[in-house]
mmCIF file of C-alpha atoms in Angstrom:
data_model
loop_
_atom_site.group_PDB
_atom_site.id
_atom_site.type_symbol
_atom_site.label_atom_id
_atom_site.label_comp_id
_atom_site.label_asym_id
_atom_site.label_seq_id
_atom_site.Cartn_x
_atom_site.Cartn_y
_atom_site.Cartn_z
ATOM 1 C CA MET A 55 7.939 63.498 132.529
ATOM 2 C CA LEU A 56 4.246 61.667 132.767
ATOM 3 C CA LEU A 57 3.748 61.682 136.649
ATOM 4 C CA PRO A 58 3.951 65.819 136.775
ATOM 5 C CA ARG A 59 0.920 65.187 134.656
ATOM 6 C CA GLN A 60 -0.382 62.328 136.222
ATOM 7 C CA ILE A 61 -0.830 64.277 139.520
ATOM 8 C CA GLU A 62 -2.326 67.770 137.824
ATOM 9 C CA ASN A 63 -4.672 65.636 136.494
ATOM 10 C CA ARG A 64 -5.291 64.265 139.782
ATOM 11 C CA HIS A 65 -5.539 67.229 141.677
ATOM 12 C CA ILE A 66 -7.773 68.158 138.910
ATOM 13 C CA LEU A 67 -10.507 65.126 139.294
ATOM 14 C CA TRP A 68 -10.489 65.642 142.511
ATOM 15 C CA SER A 69 -11.196 69.228 142.668
ATOM 16 C CA ALA A 70 -13.968 68.745 140.073
ATOM 17 C CA LEU A 71 -15.547 65.960 142.357
ATOM 18 C CA ALA A 72 -15.863 67.741 145.261
ATOM 19 C CA MET A 73 -16.992 70.796 143.586
ATOM 20 C CA LEU A 74 -19.683 68.999 142.052
ATOM 21 C CA ALA A 75 -20.343 66.952 145.783
ATOM 22 C CA LEU A 76 -21.068 70.336 147.263
ATOM 23 C CA GLY A 77 -23.444 71.606 144.603
ATOM 24 C CA LEU A 78 -25.407 68.639 144.243
ATOM 25 C CA ILE A 79 -26.182 67.305 148.371
ATOM 26 C CA VAL A 80 -29.252 66.971 148.074
ATOM 27 C CA PRO A 81 -32.075 65.705 151.348
ATOM 28 C CA GLY A 82 -30.524 62.471 153.133
ATOM 29 C CA VAL A 83 -26.858 62.131 150.683
ATOM 30 C CA PHE A 84 -25.274 62.206 153.760
ATOM 31 C CA GLY A 85 -27.670 61.887 156.451
ATOM 32 C CA VAL A 86 -26.736 64.988 158.264
ATOM 33 C CA LYS A 87 -29.778 66.637 160.600
ATOM 34 C CA PRO A 88 -29.714 70.081 159.278
ATOM 35 C CA PRO A 89 -28.933 72.957 162.224
ATOM 36 C CA GLN A 90 -31.352 73.956 164.470
ATOM 37 C CA TRP A 91 -32.162 77.814 162.559
ATOM 38 C CA PHE A 92 -32.835 75.798 159.114
ATOM 39 C CA ALA A 93 -36.181 74.653 160.961
ATOM 40 C CA VAL A 94 -37.118 77.886 160.983
ATOM 41 C CA PRO A 95 -40.692 78.557 159.577
ATOM 42 C CA GLN A 96 -40.172 80.037 156.620
ATOM 43 C CA GLN A 97 -42.172 81.095 153.128
ATOM 44 C CA GLN A 98 -39.701 79.629 150.189
ATOM 45 C CA GLU A 99 -39.103 81.481 147.468
ATOM 46 C CA PRO A 100 -40.696 79.668 144.326
ATOM 47 C CA GLY A 101 -39.005 75.931 142.793
ATOM 48 C CA GLN A 102 -36.563 76.337 146.510
ATOM 49 C CA ASN A 103 -36.305 74.187 149.007
ATOM 50 C CA LEU A 104 -34.067 73.564 151.452
ATOM 51 C CA ALA A 105 -31.415 70.801 151.564
ATOM 52 C CA VAL A 106 -31.458 68.732 154.870
ATOM 53 C CA GLY A 107 -28.214 67.918 155.516
ATOM 54 C CA SER A 108 -26.397 71.034 154.116
ATOM 55 C CA ALA A 109 -26.248 74.759 154.539
ATOM 56 C CA PRO A 110 -28.714 76.446 151.969
ATOM 57 C CA THR A 111 -27.183 77.485 148.610
ATOM 58 C CA LYS A 112 -28.018 80.071 146.056
ATOM 59 C CA ALA A 113 -31.002 82.139 147.479
ATOM 60 C CA GLN A 114 -32.414 78.965 149.928
ATOM 61 C CA ILE A 115 -31.930 81.234 153.305
ATOM 62 C CA PRO A 116 -34.942 81.279 156.225
ATOM 63 C CA ALA A 117 -37.794 83.972 155.479
ATOM 64 C CA THR A 118 -36.617 85.911 158.296
ATOM 65 C CA THR A 119 -34.797 87.795 155.596
ATOM 66 C CA THR A 120 -35.784 89.498 152.710
ATOM 67 C CA PRO A 121 -33.441 90.602 149.642
ATOM 68 C CA ASP A 122 -32.819 93.969 151.263
ATOM 69 C CA ALA A 123 -32.822 92.347 155.440
ATOM 70 C CA LYS A 124 -33.333 95.215 157.840
ATOM 71 C CA ILE A 125 -30.374 96.162 159.471
ATOM 72 C CA PRO A 126 -30.428 96.925 163.170
ATOM 73 C CA ASP A 127 -30.048 100.634 164.488
ATOM 74 C CA ALA A 128 -26.602 101.525 163.417
ATOM 75 C CA GLY A 129 -24.166 102.152 166.504
ATOM 76 C CA ALA A 130 -26.184 99.710 168.622
ATOM 77 C CA THR A 131 -25.675 95.610 169.272
ATOM 78 C CA ALA A 132 -28.978 95.587 167.739
ATOM 79 C CA GLY A 133 -30.524 92.436 169.431
ATOM 80 C CA ILE A 134 -27.028 90.980 169.276
ATOM 81 C CA THR A 135 -26.980 90.740 173.401
ATOM 82 C CA SER A 136 -24.873 88.521 176.021
ATOM 83 C CA ALA A 137 -25.871 85.696 178.286
ATOM 84 C CA ARG A 138 -24.206 84.666 181.506
ATOM 85 C CA PRO A 139 -22.169 81.796 180.796
ATOM 86 C CA ASP A 140 -24.086 79.923 183.270
ATOM 87 C CA ALA A 141 -27.383 80.527 180.895
ATOM 88 C CA ASP A 142 -27.465 77.044 179.504
ATOM 89 C CA GLN A 143 -25.695 73.254 180.215
ATOM 90 C CA ASP A 144 -23.444 73.663 177.390
ATOM 91 C CA ALA A 145 -22.333 76.901 179.011
ATOM 92 C CA MET A 146 -21.837 76.045 182.413
ATOM 93 C CA SER A 147 -19.572 72.791 181.012
ATOM 94 C CA GLU A 148 -17.087 75.577 178.814
ATOM 95 C CA GLN A 149 -16.839 77.453 181.972
ATOM 96 C CA SER A 150 -13.439 75.948 183.585
ATOM 97 C CA SER A 151 -11.509 75.534 180.323
ATOM 98 C CA LEU A 152 -12.880 78.468 178.955
ATOM 99 C CA SER A 153 -13.228 81.353 181.689
ATOM 100 C CA ALA A 154 -11.509 83.316 180.069
ATOM 101 C CA ASN A 155 -13.761 83.991 177.284
ATOM 102 C CA PRO A 156 -16.367 86.629 177.184
ATOM 103 C CA ALA A 157 -19.979 85.503 177.715
ATOM 104 C CA ILE A 158 -22.135 84.263 175.311
ATOM 105 C CA VAL A 159 -23.466 86.456 172.707
ATOM 106 C CA MET A 160 -27.265 85.260 171.116
ATOM 107 C CA VAL A 161 -27.410 86.565 167.732
ATOM 108 C CA PRO A 162 -30.500 87.295 165.982
ATOM 109 C CA ALA A 163 -31.371 84.414 163.402
ATOM 110 C CA ASP A 164 -31.732 87.365 160.797
ATOM 111 C CA PHE A 165 -29.851 86.480 157.354
ATOM 112 C CA ALA A 166 -29.242 88.766 154.795
ATOM 113 C CA ARG A 167 -28.845 87.268 151.072
ATOM 114 C CA ARG A 168 -27.186 90.655 149.598
ATOM 115 C CA ILE A 169 -25.451 93.886 151.689
ATOM 116 C CA PRO A 170 -28.463 96.592 151.425
ATOM 117 C CA GLU A 171 -27.825 99.924 150.130
ATOM 118 C CA ARG A 172 -28.425 101.892 152.844
ATOM 119 C CA HIS A 173 -25.368 99.915 154.664
ATOM 120 C CA LEU A 174 -23.036 102.212 152.060
ATOM 121 C CA ALA A 175 -24.955 105.553 153.751
ATOM 122 C CA LEU A 176 -23.030 105.083 156.826
ATOM 123 C CA SER A 177 -20.091 105.391 158.173
ATOM 124 C CA GLY A 178 -17.532 105.017 160.726
ATOM 125 C CA ALA A 179 -18.509 102.858 163.649
ATOM 126 C CA ASP A 180 -22.011 102.967 162.622
ATOM 127 C CA GLN A 181 -20.748 101.061 159.285
ATOM 128 C CA LYS A 182 -18.889 98.335 161.357
ATOM 129 C CA GLN A 183 -21.283 97.708 163.297
ATOM 130 C CA SER A 184 -24.067 96.994 160.345
ATOM 131 C CA PHE A 185 -21.201 95.245 158.530
ATOM 132 C CA ILE A 186 -21.278 92.652 161.887
ATOM 133 C CA ASN A 187 -25.061 93.273 162.133
ATOM 134 C CA LEU A 188 -25.007 91.454 158.917
ATOM 135 C CA VAL A 189 -22.177 88.389 158.830
ATOM 136 C CA LEU A 190 -22.192 87.588 162.295
ATOM 137 C CA PRO A 191 -25.414 85.621 162.037
ATOM 138 C CA LEU A 192 -24.055 84.308 158.730
ATOM 139 C CA ILE A 193 -20.673 82.496 160.176
ATOM 140 C CA VAL A 194 -22.505 81.395 163.106
ATOM 141 C CA ALA A 195 -24.796 79.405 160.994
ATOM 142 C CA SER A 196 -22.226 77.907 158.818
ATOM 143 C CA ASN A 197 -20.102 76.921 161.544
ATOM 144 C CA ASP A 198 -23.371 75.493 163.156
ATOM 145 C CA GLU A 199 -23.308 72.984 159.813
ATOM 146 C CA LEU A 200 -19.838 71.986 160.529
ATOM 147 C CA VAL A 201 -20.418 71.170 163.831
ATOM 148 C CA GLN A 202 -23.424 68.556 162.513
ATOM 149 C CA ARG A 203 -20.999 67.404 160.126
ATOM 150 C CA ARG A 204 -18.753 66.693 162.249
ATOM 151 C CA ASN A 205 -20.915 64.702 164.384
ATOM 152 C CA ALA A 206 -22.081 63.024 161.208
ATOM 153 C CA VAL A 207 -18.467 61.902 160.313
ATOM 154 C CA LYS A 208 -17.888 60.500 163.844
ATOM 155 C CA ALA A 209 -20.806 58.524 163.588
ATOM 156 C CA ALA A 210 -20.180 57.005 160.157
ATOM 157 C CA PHE A 211 -16.832 56.015 161.650
ATOM 158 C CA ASP A 212 -18.591 54.268 164.816
ATOM 159 C CA ALA A 213 -21.198 52.649 162.361
ATOM 160 C CA LYS A 214 -18.159 51.328 160.261
ATOM 161 C CA ASN A 215 -19.798 53.194 157.481
ATOM 162 C CA ARG A 216 -17.052 53.193 154.939
ATOM 163 C CA ALA A 217 -19.367 54.368 151.848
ATOM 164 C CA MET A 218 -20.259 57.519 153.849
ATOM 165 C CA LEU A 219 -16.799 58.044 154.935
ATOM 166 C CA GLU A 220 -15.957 58.049 151.337
ATOM 167 C CA LYS A 221 -18.584 60.339 150.723
ATOM 168 C CA TRP A 222 -17.410 63.060 152.702
ATOM 169 C CA ALA A 223 -14.113 62.328 151.367
ATOM 170 C CA VAL A 224 -14.861 63.116 148.197
ATOM 171 C CA LEU A 225 -16.169 67.053 149.485
ATOM 172 C CA TYR A 226 -13.676 67.736 151.620
ATOM 173 C CA ARG A 227 -11.146 66.607 148.931
ATOM 174 C CA VAL A 228 -9.000 63.104 151.101
ATOM 175 C CA ASP A 229 -7.734 60.480 148.851
ATOM 176 C CA PRO A 230 -9.206 57.829 150.984
ATOM 177 C CA GLU A 231 -7.587 54.908 148.763
ATOM 178 C CA LYS A 232 -4.565 53.923 150.931
ATOM 179 C CA LEU A 233 -6.198 54.627 154.299
ATOM 180 C CA ASP A 234 -8.141 52.249 156.404
ATOM 181 C CA ASP A 235 -11.317 53.696 158.458
ATOM 182 C CA ALA A 236 -9.419 55.120 161.345
ATOM 183 C CA GLU A 237 -7.115 57.012 159.561
ATOM 184 C CA LEU A 238 -9.667 58.512 156.944
ATOM 185 C CA ALA A 239 -11.800 59.796 159.839
ATOM 186 C CA LYS A 240 -8.872 61.342 161.448
ATOM 187 C CA GLN A 241 -7.931 63.121 158.296
ATOM 188 C CA LEU A 242 -11.736 64.259 157.517
ATOM 189 C CA LEU A 243 -12.275 65.339 161.309
ATOM 190 C CA ARG A 244 -8.911 67.606 160.824
ATOM 191 C CA ARG A 245 -10.667 69.629 157.826
ATOM 192 C CA VAL A 246 -14.524 68.871 158.956
ATOM 193 C CA ASP A 247 -14.384 71.977 161.940
ATOM 194 C CA THR A 248 -15.324 75.670 162.744
ATOM 195 C CA ILE A 249 -13.483 78.655 161.605
ATOM 196 C CA PRO A 250 -12.683 80.914 164.949
ATOM 197 C CA VAL A 251 -15.628 83.529 164.675
ATOM 198 C CA SER A 252 -13.181 86.651 164.985
ATOM 199 C CA LEU A 253 -10.553 85.167 162.719
ATOM 200 C CA ALA A 254 -14.014 85.027 160.148
ATOM 201 C CA LEU A 255 -15.200 88.522 160.768
ATOM 202 C CA ALA A 256 -11.291 90.092 160.531
ATOM 203 C CA GLN A 257 -11.131 88.733 157.147
ATOM 204 C CA ALA A 258 -14.374 89.598 155.714
ATOM 205 C CA ALA A 259 -14.079 93.009 157.427
ATOM 206 C CA ILE A 260 -10.395 92.977 155.332
ATOM 207 C CA GLU A 261 -11.262 91.611 152.185
ATOM 208 C CA SER A 262 -14.947 93.344 151.446
ATOM 209 C CA GLY A 263 -13.309 96.545 152.830
ATOM 210 C CA TRP A 264 -16.595 96.266 155.597
ATOM 211 C CA GLY A 265 -18.900 95.664 153.185
ATOM 212 C CA THR A 266 -18.347 98.423 150.366
ATOM 213 C CA SER A 267 -16.176 96.727 148.274
ATOM 214 C CA ARG A 268 -17.616 96.123 144.357
ATOM 215 C CA PHE A 269 -17.153 92.775 144.301
ATOM 216 C CA ALA A 270 -18.943 92.316 147.888
ATOM 217 C CA LEU A 271 -21.851 94.638 146.704
ATOM 218 C CA GLN A 272 -22.329 93.161 142.893
ATOM 219 C CA GLY A 273 -20.981 89.603 143.785
ATOM 220 C CA ASN A 274 -21.599 89.161 147.508
ATOM 221 C CA ALA A 275 -17.957 88.421 147.768
ATOM 222 C CA LEU A 276 -17.295 88.699 151.265
ATOM 223 C CA PHE A 277 -13.995 87.262 151.196
ATOM 224 C CA GLY A 278 -11.968 87.784 147.917
ATOM 225 C CA GLN A 279 -11.789 83.885 146.668
ATOM 226 C CA TRP A 280 -10.420 83.747 143.043
ATOM 227 C CA ALA A 281 -11.569 81.725 140.088
ATOM 228 C CA TRP A 282 -10.000 81.216 136.935
ATOM 229 C CA THR A 283 -13.212 81.243 134.650
ATOM 230 C CA GLU A 284 -14.744 84.813 133.283
ATOM 231 C CA SER A 285 -18.086 83.912 133.967
ATOM 232 C CA ALA A 286 -17.633 82.591 137.619
ATOM 233 C CA GLY A 287 -16.836 86.317 139.091
ATOM 234 C CA ILE A 288 -16.023 89.719 138.337
ATOM 235 C CA ARG A 289 -12.771 90.899 136.675
ATOM 236 C CA PRO A 290 -10.590 93.300 139.394
ATOM 237 C CA LEU A 291 -9.572 96.344 137.263
ATOM 238 C CA ALA A 292 -5.787 94.926 137.713
ATOM 239 C CA ALA A 293 -4.787 91.360 138.053
ATOM 240 C CA SER A 294 -1.975 89.812 137.172
ATOM 241 C CA ASN A 295 -3.448 87.381 135.615
ATOM 242 C CA GLU A 296 -5.569 87.717 132.948
ATOM 243 C CA ARG A 297 -8.189 84.971 133.610
ATOM 244 C CA ALA A 298 -8.042 85.801 137.510
ATOM 245 C CA VAL A 299 -11.906 86.844 138.916
ATOM 246 C CA VAL A 300 -13.006 87.437 142.033
ATOM 247 C CA ARG A 301 -15.374 84.808 142.653
ATOM 248 C CA SER A 302 -19.452 85.510 142.893
ATOM 249 C CA PHE A 303 -21.996 83.977 145.078
ATOM 250 C CA GLY A 304 -25.614 83.917 144.694
ATOM 251 C CA SER A 305 -25.944 84.347 148.070
ATOM 252 C CA LEU A 306 -23.913 85.875 151.344
ATOM 253 C CA LEU A 307 -24.207 82.833 153.284
ATOM 254 C CA GLU A 308 -22.806 81.215 150.216
ATOM 255 C CA SER A 309 -19.783 83.503 150.081
ATOM 256 C CA VAL A 310 -19.655 82.604 153.891
ATOM 257 C CA ARG A 311 -19.306 78.229 153.382
ATOM 258 C CA ALA A 312 -17.366 78.836 150.565
ATOM 259 C CA TYR A 313 -14.979 80.378 152.449
ATOM 260 C CA MET A 314 -14.817 78.038 155.216
ATOM 261 C CA HIS A 315 -14.413 75.194 152.854
ATOM 262 C CA ASN A 316 -11.861 76.870 151.513
ATOM 263 C CA LEU A 317 -9.688 76.884 154.599
ATOM 264 C CA ASN A 318 -11.285 73.285 155.246
ATOM 265 C CA THR A 319 -9.582 72.155 151.779
ATOM 266 C CA HIS A 320 -7.028 74.188 149.861
ATOM 267 C CA PRO A 321 -3.524 72.655 150.204
ATOM 268 C CA ASN A 322 -2.378 76.500 151.069
ATOM 269 C CA TYR A 323 -4.043 75.568 154.266
ATOM 270 C CA GLN A 324 -2.898 72.600 155.764
ATOM 271 C CA ARG A 325 -0.590 74.251 158.672
ATOM 272 C CA PHE A 326 -3.759 76.282 158.831
ATOM 273 C CA ARG A 327 -5.587 73.119 159.546
ATOM 274 C CA LEU A 328 -3.148 71.327 162.087
ATOM 275 C CA ALA A 329 -2.395 73.778 163.923
ATOM 276 C CA ARG A 330 -6.528 73.814 164.728
ATOM 277 C CA GLN A 331 -6.349 70.285 165.563
ATOM 278 C CA ARG A 332 -3.100 70.971 167.607
ATOM 279 C CA LEU A 333 -4.930 74.250 169.347
ATOM 280 C CA SER A 334 -8.901 72.422 169.809
ATOM 281 C CA PRO A 335 -8.986 72.506 173.532
ATOM 282 C CA GLN A 336 -7.431 75.808 173.569
ATOM 283 C CA ASN A 337 -9.277 79.160 174.812
ATOM 284 C CA LYS A 338 -11.037 80.341 171.666
ATOM 285 C CA THR A 339 -9.713 83.843 171.899
ATOM 286 C CA ILE A 340 -6.126 82.762 171.935
ATOM 287 C CA LYS A 341 -6.896 79.897 169.284
ATOM 288 C CA ALA A 342 -8.075 82.456 166.532
ATOM 289 C CA GLY A 343 -5.027 84.940 167.178
ATOM 290 C CA THR A 344 -2.489 81.976 166.667
ATOM 291 C CA LEU A 345 -4.335 80.913 163.949
ATOM 292 C CA ALA A 346 -4.008 83.833 162.117
ATOM 293 C CA THR A 347 -0.189 82.796 161.740
ATOM 294 C CA TYR A 348 -0.665 80.464 159.270
ATOM 295 C CA LEU A 349 -2.516 82.469 156.894
ATOM 296 C CA ASP A 350 -0.142 84.084 155.715
ATOM 297 C CA SER A 351 -0.525 82.821 152.134
ATOM 298 C CA TYR A 352 -4.143 84.461 152.051
ATOM 299 C CA ALA A 353 -2.644 87.275 150.250
ATOM 300 C CA GLU A 354 -0.088 88.598 148.586
ATOM 301 C CA ILE A 355 1.333 90.615 151.560
ATOM 302 C CA GLY A 356 1.888 87.607 153.747
ATOM 303 C CA THR A 357 2.850 87.958 157.389
ATOM 304 C CA ALA A 358 2.039 92.196 156.887
ATOM 305 C CA TYR A 359 -1.499 90.199 156.492
ATOM 306 C CA VAL A 360 -1.432 88.552 159.588
ATOM 307 C CA ASP A 361 -0.864 91.698 160.945
ATOM 308 C CA LYS A 362 -3.582 93.762 159.898
ATOM 309 C CA LEU A 363 -6.132 90.683 161.110
ATOM 310 C CA ARG A 364 -4.646 90.686 164.435
ATOM 311 C CA ALA A 365 -4.983 94.368 164.075
ATOM 312 C CA VAL A 366 -8.874 94.459 162.742
ATOM 313 C CA MET A 367 -9.828 91.379 165.585
ATOM 314 C CA SER A 368 -7.994 93.511 168.518
ATOM 315 C CA SER A 369 -8.818 97.071 167.679
ATOM 316 C CA ASN A 370 -12.596 95.946 166.665
ATOM 317 C CA ASN A 371 -12.772 93.955 169.446
ATOM 318 C CA PHE A 372 -14.033 90.897 167.892
ATOM 319 C CA ASP A 373 -13.200 88.058 170.530
ATOM 320 C CA GLN A 374 -16.228 89.479 172.275
ATOM 321 C CA TYR A 375 -18.228 87.156 169.415
ATOM 322 C CA ALA A 376 -16.179 84.328 170.096
ATOM 323 C CA ARG A 377 -19.096 82.384 171.456
ATOM 324 C CA ALA A 378 -21.633 83.997 169.710
ATOM 325 C CA ARG A 379 -24.788 81.682 168.941
ATOM 326 C CA LEU A 380 -28.094 82.089 167.064
ATOM 327 C CA ARG A 381 -31.371 82.430 168.926
#
């Protein structure tokens, strides 16, 4: 009877350490150069500083955004523009392997901290486009951060920096005790990876009701993540567990980052991560639809949730944002 208790305690310990690490990333700890958009000149709020090597937490958003960031004109792409695949060297190198992908979409680096009231006054296609304009930059920025982290893990392995690898292991809930550097780096890189943009958009749309749910409006919760402490979120009107709440966040960006960290660390999504690694070279639009298969445990409706994700991606042409980039 002791063994299950030891396993449970060990899992709780690692979860606690990971959450502590995620919340206490400070400049220099991981030696990660911040994504390019962190360097945008900003007017910070009093007492707030951007942490080098991590995405902003709470309200640490670049000053291109105010709490009620301007929503571009409804029904338009609102500054989201397409560029030819040969617009830069990176796109040229990808063109041969991703020829079936849409053109690169350039997204304004406008970061909304919360969903403004004017969003609720819209309906139909206008509200959907408004939601995309709000959430797409946050998804791209969070993926940019993950790319930087992958590079940092690779650099730590190349430098034989075991201490740094173990710091990443705590953050990504990998037990390094019996792993050599190569296996540890392999397991980390399986977790420190991006989420397909179209898939993230679809989940945000479904879980937040296109930005209209009580949890999204009151708690910046775009992805319906659960917590088990009442003070951590908003209690649903009906829940099977009396302690269950929908986790709240200080900003929309914090919600996106937490969602990606959840998919990259939670045991329920191990199959998702394995499939993502296996499909890595594959066309990005194809990969998103395939990876949706492995999110059946995200909602109680199981495989019906997978069907719903694919339907939302398809009917709203989310694949057009597969190669979205911030400008």
